Tab-separated table of N, CA, C and O in Angstrom:
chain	number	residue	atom	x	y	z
A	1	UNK	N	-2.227	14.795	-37.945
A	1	UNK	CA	-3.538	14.426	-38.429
A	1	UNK	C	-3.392	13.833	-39.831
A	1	UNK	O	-2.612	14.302	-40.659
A	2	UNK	N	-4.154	12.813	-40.048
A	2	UNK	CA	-4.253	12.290	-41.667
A	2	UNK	C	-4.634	12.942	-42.749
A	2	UNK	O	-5.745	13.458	-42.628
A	3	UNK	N	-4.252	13.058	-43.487
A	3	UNK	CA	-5.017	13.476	-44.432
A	3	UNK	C	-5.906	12.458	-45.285
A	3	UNK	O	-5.701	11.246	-45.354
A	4	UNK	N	-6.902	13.143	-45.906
A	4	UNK	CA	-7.718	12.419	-46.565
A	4	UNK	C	-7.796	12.562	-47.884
A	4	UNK	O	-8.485	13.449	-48.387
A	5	UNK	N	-7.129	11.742	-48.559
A	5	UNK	CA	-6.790	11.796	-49.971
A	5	UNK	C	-8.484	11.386	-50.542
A	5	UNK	O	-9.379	11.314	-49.700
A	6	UNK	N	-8.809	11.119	-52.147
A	6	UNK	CA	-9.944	10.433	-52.316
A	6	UNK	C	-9.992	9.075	-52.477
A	6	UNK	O	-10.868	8.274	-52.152
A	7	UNK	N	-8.690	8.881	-53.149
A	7	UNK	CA	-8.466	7.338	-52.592
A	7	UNK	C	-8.662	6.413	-51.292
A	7	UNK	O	-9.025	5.239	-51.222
A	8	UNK	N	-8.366	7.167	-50.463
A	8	UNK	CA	-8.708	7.179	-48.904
A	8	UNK	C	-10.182	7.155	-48.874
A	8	UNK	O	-10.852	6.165	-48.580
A	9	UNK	N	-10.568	8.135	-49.147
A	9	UNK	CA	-12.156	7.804	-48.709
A	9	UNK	C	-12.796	7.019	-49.177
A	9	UNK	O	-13.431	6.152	-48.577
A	10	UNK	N	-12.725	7.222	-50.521
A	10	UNK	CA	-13.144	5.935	-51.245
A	10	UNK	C	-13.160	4.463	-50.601
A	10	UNK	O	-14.213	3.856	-50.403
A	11	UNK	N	-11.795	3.910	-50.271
A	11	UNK	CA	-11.701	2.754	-49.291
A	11	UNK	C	-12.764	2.846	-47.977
A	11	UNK	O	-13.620	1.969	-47.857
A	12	UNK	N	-12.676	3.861	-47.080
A	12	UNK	CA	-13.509	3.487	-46.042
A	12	UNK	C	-14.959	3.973	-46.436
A	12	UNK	O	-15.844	3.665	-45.637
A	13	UNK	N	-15.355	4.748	-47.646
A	13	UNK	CA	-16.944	4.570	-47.882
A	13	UNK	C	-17.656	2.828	-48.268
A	13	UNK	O	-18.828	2.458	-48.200
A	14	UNK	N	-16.338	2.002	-48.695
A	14	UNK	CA	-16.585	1.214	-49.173
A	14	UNK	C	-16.362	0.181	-48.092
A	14	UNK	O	-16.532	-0.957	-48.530
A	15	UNK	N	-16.085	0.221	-47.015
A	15	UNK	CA	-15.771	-0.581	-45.981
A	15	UNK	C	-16.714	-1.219	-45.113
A	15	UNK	O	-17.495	-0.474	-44.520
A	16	UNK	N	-16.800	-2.531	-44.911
A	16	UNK	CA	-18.100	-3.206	-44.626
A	16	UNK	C	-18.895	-2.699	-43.070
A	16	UNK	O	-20.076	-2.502	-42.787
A	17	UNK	N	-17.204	-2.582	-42.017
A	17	UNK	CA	-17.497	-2.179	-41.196
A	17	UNK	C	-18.577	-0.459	-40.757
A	17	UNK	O	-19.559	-0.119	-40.096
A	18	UNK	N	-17.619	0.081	-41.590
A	18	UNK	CA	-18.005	1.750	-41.744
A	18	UNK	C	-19.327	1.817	-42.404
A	18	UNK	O	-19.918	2.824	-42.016
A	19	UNK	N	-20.009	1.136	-43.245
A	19	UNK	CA	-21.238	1.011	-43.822
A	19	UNK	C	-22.703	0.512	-42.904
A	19	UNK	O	-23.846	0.961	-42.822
A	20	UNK	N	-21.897	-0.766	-42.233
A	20	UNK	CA	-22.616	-0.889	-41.063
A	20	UNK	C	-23.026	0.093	-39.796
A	20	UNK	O	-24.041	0.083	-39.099
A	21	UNK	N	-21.973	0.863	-39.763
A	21	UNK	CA	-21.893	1.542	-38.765
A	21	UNK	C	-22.875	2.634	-38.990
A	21	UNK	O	-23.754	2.932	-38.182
A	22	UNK	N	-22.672	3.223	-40.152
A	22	UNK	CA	-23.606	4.842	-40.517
A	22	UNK	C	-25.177	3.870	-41.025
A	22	UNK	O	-26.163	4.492	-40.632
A	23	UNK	N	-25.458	2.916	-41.567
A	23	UNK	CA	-26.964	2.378	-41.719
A	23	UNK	C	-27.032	1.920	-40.417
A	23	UNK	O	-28.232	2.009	-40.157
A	24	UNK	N	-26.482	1.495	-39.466
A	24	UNK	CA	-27.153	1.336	-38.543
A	24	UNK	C	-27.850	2.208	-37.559
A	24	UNK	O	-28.967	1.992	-37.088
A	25	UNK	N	-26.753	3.629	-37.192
A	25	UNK	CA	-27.027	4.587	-36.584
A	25	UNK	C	-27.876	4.914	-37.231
A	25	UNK	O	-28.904	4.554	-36.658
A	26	UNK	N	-28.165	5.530	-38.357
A	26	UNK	CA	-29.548	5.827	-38.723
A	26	UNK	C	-30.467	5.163	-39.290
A	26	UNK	O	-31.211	5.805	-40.031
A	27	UNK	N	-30.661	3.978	-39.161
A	27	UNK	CA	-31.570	3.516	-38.684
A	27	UNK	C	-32.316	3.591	-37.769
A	27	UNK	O	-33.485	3.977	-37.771
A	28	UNK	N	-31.500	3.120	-36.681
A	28	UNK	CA	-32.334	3.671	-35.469
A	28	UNK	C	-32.351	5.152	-34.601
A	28	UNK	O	-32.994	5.450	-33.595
A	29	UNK	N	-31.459	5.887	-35.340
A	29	UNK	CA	-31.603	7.587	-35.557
A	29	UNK	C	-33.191	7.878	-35.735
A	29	UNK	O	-33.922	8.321	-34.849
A	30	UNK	N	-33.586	7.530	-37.089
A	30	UNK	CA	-34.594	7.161	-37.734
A	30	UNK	C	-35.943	6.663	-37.277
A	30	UNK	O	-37.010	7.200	-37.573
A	31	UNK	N	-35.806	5.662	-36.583
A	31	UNK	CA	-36.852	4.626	-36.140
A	31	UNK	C	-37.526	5.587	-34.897
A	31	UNK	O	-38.682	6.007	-34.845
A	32	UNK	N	-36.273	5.823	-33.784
A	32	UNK	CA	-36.600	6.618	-32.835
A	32	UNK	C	-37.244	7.982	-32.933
A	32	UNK	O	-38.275	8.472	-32.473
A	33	UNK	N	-36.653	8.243	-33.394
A	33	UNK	CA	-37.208	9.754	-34.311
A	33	UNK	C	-38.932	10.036	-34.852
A	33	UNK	O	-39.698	10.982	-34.670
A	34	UNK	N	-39.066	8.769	-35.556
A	34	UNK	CA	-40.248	8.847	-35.587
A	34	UNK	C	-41.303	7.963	-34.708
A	34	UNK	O	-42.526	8.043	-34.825
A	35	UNK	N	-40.993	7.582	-34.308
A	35	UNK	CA	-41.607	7.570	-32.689
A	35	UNK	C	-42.115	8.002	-32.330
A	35	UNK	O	-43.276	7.884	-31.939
A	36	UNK	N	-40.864	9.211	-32.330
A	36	UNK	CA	-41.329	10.272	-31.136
A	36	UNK	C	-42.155	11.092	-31.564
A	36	UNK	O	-42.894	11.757	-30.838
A	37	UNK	N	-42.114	11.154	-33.210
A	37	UNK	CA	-43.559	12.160	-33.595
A	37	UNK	C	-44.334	11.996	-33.766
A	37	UNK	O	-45.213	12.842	-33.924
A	38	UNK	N	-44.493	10.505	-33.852
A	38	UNK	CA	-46.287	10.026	-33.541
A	38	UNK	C	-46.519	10.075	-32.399
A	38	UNK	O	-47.721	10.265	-32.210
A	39	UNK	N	-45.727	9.966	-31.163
A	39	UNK	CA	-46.133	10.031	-29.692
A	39	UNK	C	-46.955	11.308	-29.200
A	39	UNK	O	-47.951	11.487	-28.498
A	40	UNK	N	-45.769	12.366	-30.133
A	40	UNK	CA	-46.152	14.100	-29.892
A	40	UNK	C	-47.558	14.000	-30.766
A	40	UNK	O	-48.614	14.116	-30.144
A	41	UNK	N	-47.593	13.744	-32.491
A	41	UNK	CA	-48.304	14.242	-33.020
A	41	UNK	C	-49.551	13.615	-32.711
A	41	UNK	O	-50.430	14.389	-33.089
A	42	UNK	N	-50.021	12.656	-32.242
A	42	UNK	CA	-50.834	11.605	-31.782
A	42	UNK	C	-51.748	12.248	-30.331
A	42	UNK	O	-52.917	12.080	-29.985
A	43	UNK	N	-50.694	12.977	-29.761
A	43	UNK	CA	-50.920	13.385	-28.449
A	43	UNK	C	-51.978	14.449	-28.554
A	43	UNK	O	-53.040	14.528	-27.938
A	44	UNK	N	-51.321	15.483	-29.726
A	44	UNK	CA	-51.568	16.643	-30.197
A	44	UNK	C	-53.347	16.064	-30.724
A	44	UNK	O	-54.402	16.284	-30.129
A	45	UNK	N	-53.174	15.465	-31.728
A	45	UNK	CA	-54.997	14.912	-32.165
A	45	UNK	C	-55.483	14.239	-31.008
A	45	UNK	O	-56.673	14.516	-30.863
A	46	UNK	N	-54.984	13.332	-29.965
A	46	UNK	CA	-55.930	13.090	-28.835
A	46	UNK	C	-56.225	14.321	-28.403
A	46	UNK	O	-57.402	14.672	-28.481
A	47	UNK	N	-55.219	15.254	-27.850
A	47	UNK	CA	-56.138	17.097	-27.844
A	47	UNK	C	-57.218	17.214	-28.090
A	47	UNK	O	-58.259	17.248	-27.435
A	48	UNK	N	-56.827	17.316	-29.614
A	48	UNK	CA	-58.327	18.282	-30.207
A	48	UNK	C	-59.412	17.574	-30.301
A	48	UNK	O	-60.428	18.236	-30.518
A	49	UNK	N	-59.590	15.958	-30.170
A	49	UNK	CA	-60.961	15.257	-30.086
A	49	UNK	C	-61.068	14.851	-29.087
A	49	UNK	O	-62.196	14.408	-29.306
A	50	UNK	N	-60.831	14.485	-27.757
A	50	UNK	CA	-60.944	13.851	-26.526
A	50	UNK	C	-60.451	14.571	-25.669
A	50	UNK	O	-59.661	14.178	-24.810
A	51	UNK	N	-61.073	16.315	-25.868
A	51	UNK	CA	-60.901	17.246	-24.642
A	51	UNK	C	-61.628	16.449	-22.849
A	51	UNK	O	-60.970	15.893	-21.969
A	52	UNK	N	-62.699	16.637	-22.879
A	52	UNK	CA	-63.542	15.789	-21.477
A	52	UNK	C	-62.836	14.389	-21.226
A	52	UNK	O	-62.481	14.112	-20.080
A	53	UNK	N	-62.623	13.493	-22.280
A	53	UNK	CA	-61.537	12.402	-21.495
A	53	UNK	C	-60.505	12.080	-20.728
A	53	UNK	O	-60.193	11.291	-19.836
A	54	UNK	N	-59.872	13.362	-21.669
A	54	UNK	CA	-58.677	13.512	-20.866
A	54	UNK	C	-58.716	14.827	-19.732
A	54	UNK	O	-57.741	15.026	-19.007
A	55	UNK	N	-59.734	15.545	-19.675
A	55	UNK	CA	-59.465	16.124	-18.506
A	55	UNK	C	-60.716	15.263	-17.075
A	55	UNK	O	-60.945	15.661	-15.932
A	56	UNK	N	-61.213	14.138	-17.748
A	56	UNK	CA	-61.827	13.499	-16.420
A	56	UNK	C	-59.943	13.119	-15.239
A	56	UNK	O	-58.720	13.251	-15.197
A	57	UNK	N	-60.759	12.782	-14.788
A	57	UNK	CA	-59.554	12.185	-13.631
A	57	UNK	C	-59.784	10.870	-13.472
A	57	UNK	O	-60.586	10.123	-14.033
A	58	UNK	N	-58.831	10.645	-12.485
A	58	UNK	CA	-58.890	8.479	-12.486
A	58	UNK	C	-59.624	8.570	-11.187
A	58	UNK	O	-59.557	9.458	-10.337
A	59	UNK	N	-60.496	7.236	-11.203
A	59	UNK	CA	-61.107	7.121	-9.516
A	59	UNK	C	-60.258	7.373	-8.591
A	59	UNK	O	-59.170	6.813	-8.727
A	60	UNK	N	-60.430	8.205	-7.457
A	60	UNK	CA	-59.718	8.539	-6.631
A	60	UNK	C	-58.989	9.194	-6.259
A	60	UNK	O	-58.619	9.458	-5.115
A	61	UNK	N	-58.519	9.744	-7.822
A	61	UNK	CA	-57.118	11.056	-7.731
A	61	UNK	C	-57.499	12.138	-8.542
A	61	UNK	O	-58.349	11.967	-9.417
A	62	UNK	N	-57.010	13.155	-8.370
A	62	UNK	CA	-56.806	14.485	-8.648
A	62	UNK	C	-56.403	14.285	-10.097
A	62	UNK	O	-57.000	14.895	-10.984
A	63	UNK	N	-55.560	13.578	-10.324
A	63	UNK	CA	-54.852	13.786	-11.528
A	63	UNK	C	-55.603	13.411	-12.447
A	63	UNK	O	-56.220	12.348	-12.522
A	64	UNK	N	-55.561	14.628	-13.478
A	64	UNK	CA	-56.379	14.163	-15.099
A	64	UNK	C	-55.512	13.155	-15.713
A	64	UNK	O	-54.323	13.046	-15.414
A	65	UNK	N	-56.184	12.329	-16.676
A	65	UNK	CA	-56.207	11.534	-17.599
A	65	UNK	C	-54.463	12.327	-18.297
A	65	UNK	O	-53.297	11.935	-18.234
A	66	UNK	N	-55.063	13.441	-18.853
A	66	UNK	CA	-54.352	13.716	-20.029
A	66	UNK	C	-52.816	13.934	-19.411
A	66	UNK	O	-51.872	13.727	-20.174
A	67	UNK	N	-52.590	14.296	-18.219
A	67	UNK	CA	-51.489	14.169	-17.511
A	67	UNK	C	-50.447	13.308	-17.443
A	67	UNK	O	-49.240	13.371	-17.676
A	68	UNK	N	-51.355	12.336	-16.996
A	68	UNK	CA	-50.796	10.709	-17.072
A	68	UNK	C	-49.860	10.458	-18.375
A	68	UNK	O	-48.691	10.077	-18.308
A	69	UNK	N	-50.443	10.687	-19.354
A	69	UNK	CA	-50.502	10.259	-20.374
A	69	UNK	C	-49.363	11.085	-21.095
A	69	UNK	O	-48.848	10.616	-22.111
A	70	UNK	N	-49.046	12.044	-20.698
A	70	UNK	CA	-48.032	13.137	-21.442
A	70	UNK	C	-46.982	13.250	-19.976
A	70	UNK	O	-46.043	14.027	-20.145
A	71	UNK	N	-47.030	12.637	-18.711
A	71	UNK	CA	-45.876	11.981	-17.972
A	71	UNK	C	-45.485	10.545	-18.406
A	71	UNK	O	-44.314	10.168	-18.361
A	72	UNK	N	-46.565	9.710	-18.854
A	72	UNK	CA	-46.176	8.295	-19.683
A	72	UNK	C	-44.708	8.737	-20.992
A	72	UNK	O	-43.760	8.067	-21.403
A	73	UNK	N	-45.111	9.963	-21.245
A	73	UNK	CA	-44.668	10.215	-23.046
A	73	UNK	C	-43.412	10.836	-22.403
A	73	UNK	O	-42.564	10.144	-22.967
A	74	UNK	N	-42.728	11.656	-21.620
A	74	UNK	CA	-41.740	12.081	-21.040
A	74	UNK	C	-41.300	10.704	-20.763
A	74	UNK	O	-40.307	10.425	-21.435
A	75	UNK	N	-41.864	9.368	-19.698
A	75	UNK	CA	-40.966	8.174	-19.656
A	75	UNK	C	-40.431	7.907	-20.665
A	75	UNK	O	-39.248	8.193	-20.854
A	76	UNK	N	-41.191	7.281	-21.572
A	76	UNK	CA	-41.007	7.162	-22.977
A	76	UNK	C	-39.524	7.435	-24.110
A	76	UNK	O	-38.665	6.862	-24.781
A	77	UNK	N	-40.083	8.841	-23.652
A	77	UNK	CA	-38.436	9.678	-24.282
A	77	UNK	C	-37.678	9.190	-23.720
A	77	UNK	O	-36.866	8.466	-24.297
A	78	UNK	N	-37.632	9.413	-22.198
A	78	UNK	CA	-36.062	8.949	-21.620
A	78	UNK	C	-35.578	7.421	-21.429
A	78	UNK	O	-34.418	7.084	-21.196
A	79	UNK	N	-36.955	6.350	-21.607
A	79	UNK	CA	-36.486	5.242	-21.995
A	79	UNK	C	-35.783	5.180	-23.516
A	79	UNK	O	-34.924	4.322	-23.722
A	80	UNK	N	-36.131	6.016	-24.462
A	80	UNK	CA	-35.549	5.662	-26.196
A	80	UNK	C	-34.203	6.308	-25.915
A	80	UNK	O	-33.281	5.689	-26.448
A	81	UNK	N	-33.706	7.757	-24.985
A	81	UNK	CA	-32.758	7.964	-25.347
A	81	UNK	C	-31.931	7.469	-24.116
A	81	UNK	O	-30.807	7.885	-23.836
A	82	UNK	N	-32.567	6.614	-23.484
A	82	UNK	CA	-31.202	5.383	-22.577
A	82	UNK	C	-31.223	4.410	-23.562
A	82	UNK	O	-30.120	3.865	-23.582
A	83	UNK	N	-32.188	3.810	-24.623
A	83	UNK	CA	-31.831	2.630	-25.641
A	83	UNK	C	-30.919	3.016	-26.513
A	83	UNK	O	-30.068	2.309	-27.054
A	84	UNK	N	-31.128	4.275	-26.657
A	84	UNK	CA	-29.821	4.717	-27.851
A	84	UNK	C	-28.830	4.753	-27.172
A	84	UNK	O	-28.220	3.758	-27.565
A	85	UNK	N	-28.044	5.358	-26.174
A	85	UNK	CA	-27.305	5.290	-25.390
A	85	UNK	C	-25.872	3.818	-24.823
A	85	UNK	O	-24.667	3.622	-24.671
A	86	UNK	N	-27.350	3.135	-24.721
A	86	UNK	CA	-26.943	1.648	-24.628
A	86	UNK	C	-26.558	0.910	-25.668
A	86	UNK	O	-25.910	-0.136	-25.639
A	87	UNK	N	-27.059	1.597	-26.766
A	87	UNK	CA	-27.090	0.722	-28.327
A	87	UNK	C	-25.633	1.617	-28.747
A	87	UNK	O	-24.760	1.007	-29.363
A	88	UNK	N	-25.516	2.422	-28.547
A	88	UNK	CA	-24.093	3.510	-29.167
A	88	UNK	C	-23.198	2.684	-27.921
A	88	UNK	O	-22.399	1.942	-28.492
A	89	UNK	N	-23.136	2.629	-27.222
A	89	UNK	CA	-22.024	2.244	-26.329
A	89	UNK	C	-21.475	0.721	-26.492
A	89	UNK	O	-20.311	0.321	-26.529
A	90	UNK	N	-22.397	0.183	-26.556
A	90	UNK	CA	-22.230	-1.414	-26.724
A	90	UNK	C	-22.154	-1.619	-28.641
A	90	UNK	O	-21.326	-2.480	-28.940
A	91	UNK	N	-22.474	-1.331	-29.195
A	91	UNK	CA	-22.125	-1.709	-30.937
A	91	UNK	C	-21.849	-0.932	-31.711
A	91	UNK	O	-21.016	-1.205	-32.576
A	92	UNK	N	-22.521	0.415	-31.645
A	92	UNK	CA	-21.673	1.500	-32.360
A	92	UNK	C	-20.312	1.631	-32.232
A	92	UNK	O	-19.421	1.606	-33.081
A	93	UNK	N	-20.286	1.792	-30.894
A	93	UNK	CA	-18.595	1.975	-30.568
A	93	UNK	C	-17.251	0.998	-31.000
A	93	UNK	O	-16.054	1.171	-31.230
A	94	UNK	N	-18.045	0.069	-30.969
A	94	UNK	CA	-17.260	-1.258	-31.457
A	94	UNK	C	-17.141	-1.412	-32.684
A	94	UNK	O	-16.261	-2.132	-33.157
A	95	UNK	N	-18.175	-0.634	-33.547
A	95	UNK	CA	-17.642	-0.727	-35.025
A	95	UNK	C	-16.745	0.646	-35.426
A	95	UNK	O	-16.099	0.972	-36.422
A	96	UNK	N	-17.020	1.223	-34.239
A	96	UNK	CA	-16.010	2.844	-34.499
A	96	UNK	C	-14.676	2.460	-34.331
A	96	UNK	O	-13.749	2.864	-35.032
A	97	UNK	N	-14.559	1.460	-33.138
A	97	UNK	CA	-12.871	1.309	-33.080
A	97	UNK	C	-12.701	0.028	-34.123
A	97	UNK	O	-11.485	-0.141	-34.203
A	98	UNK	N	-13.289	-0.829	-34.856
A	98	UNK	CA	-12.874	-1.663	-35.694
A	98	UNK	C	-12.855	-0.591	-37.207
A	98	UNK	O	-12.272	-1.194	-38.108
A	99	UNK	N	-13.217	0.442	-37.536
A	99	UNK	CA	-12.783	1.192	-38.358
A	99	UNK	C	-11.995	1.982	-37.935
A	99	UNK	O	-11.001	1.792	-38.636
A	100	UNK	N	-11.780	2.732	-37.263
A	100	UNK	CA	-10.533	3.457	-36.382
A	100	UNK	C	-9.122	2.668	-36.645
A	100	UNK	O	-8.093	3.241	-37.003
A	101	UNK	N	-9.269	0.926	-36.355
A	101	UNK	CA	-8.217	0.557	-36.124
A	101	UNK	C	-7.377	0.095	-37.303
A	101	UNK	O	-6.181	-0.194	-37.341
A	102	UNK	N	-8.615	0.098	-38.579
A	102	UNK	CA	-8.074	-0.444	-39.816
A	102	UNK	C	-7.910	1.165	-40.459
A	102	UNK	O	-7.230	1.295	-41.476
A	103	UNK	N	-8.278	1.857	-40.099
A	103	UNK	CA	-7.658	3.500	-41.264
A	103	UNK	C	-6.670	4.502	-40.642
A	103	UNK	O	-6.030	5.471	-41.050
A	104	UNK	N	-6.846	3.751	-39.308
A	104	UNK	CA	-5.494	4.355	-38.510
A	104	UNK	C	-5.823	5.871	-37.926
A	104	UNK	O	-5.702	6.894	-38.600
A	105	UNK	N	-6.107	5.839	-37.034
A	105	UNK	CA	-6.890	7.172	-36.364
A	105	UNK	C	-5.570	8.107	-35.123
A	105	UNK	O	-5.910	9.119	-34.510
C-alpha cells in the first residue's frame, strides 16, 4: 500500500482531475439531495392543507389522489438514484481511473 506523505496529497488535492471529480460528485450529491426534500417536505405541507383533495379519488378508481402522488414520489426516487448510478458509472469512474492512473493505485 502507498503511503501518503503530505507532499503527496498536496499534489492530488491540487489535481485538475481529482478536483473535478469530488465538485462534481457533490454537486450532484447535493442537487439530488435536495430534491428529494422538497419532494418529502412539500408532500408533508400538501398534508396539512389539502387533506379532502387528496383523499378525493380520480373518476373511476378507488385510488385517492394522495396515493398517486406519493407512488409518483417513490418513481421519482428510483429514477434520481438510477441517474446517479448512470452518472457514477459513465464519468465519475473515468475520472477515478484517470487519477488512479496518475498517483499510482
Amino acid at each position: 500500500m502507498l503511503q501518503l506523505s503530505p507532499d503527496r496529497t498536496r499534489k492530488i488535492l491540487a489535481d485538475a482531475a481529482f478536483r473535478e471529480l469530488v465538485s462534481g460528485r457533490a454537486r450532484l450529491r447535493w442537487g439530488l439531495s435536495i430534491l428529494t426534500l422538497l419532494m418529502f417536505f412539500g408532500f408533508i405541507a400538501l398534508i396539512s392543507t389539502a387533506k379532502a383533495a387528496l383523499g378525493a379519488s380520480f373518476a373511476g378508481s378507488a385510488m385517492p389522489v394522495g396515493f398517486a402522488i406519493a407512488l409518483l414520489m417513490v418513481a421519482a426516487i428510483i429514477a434520481f438514484t438510477g441517474f446517479y448510478v448512470q452518472r457514477s458509472n459513465t464519468r465519475f469512474d473515468e475520472l477515478t481511473r484517470l487519477v488512479n492512473q496518475e498517483f499510482g493505485r
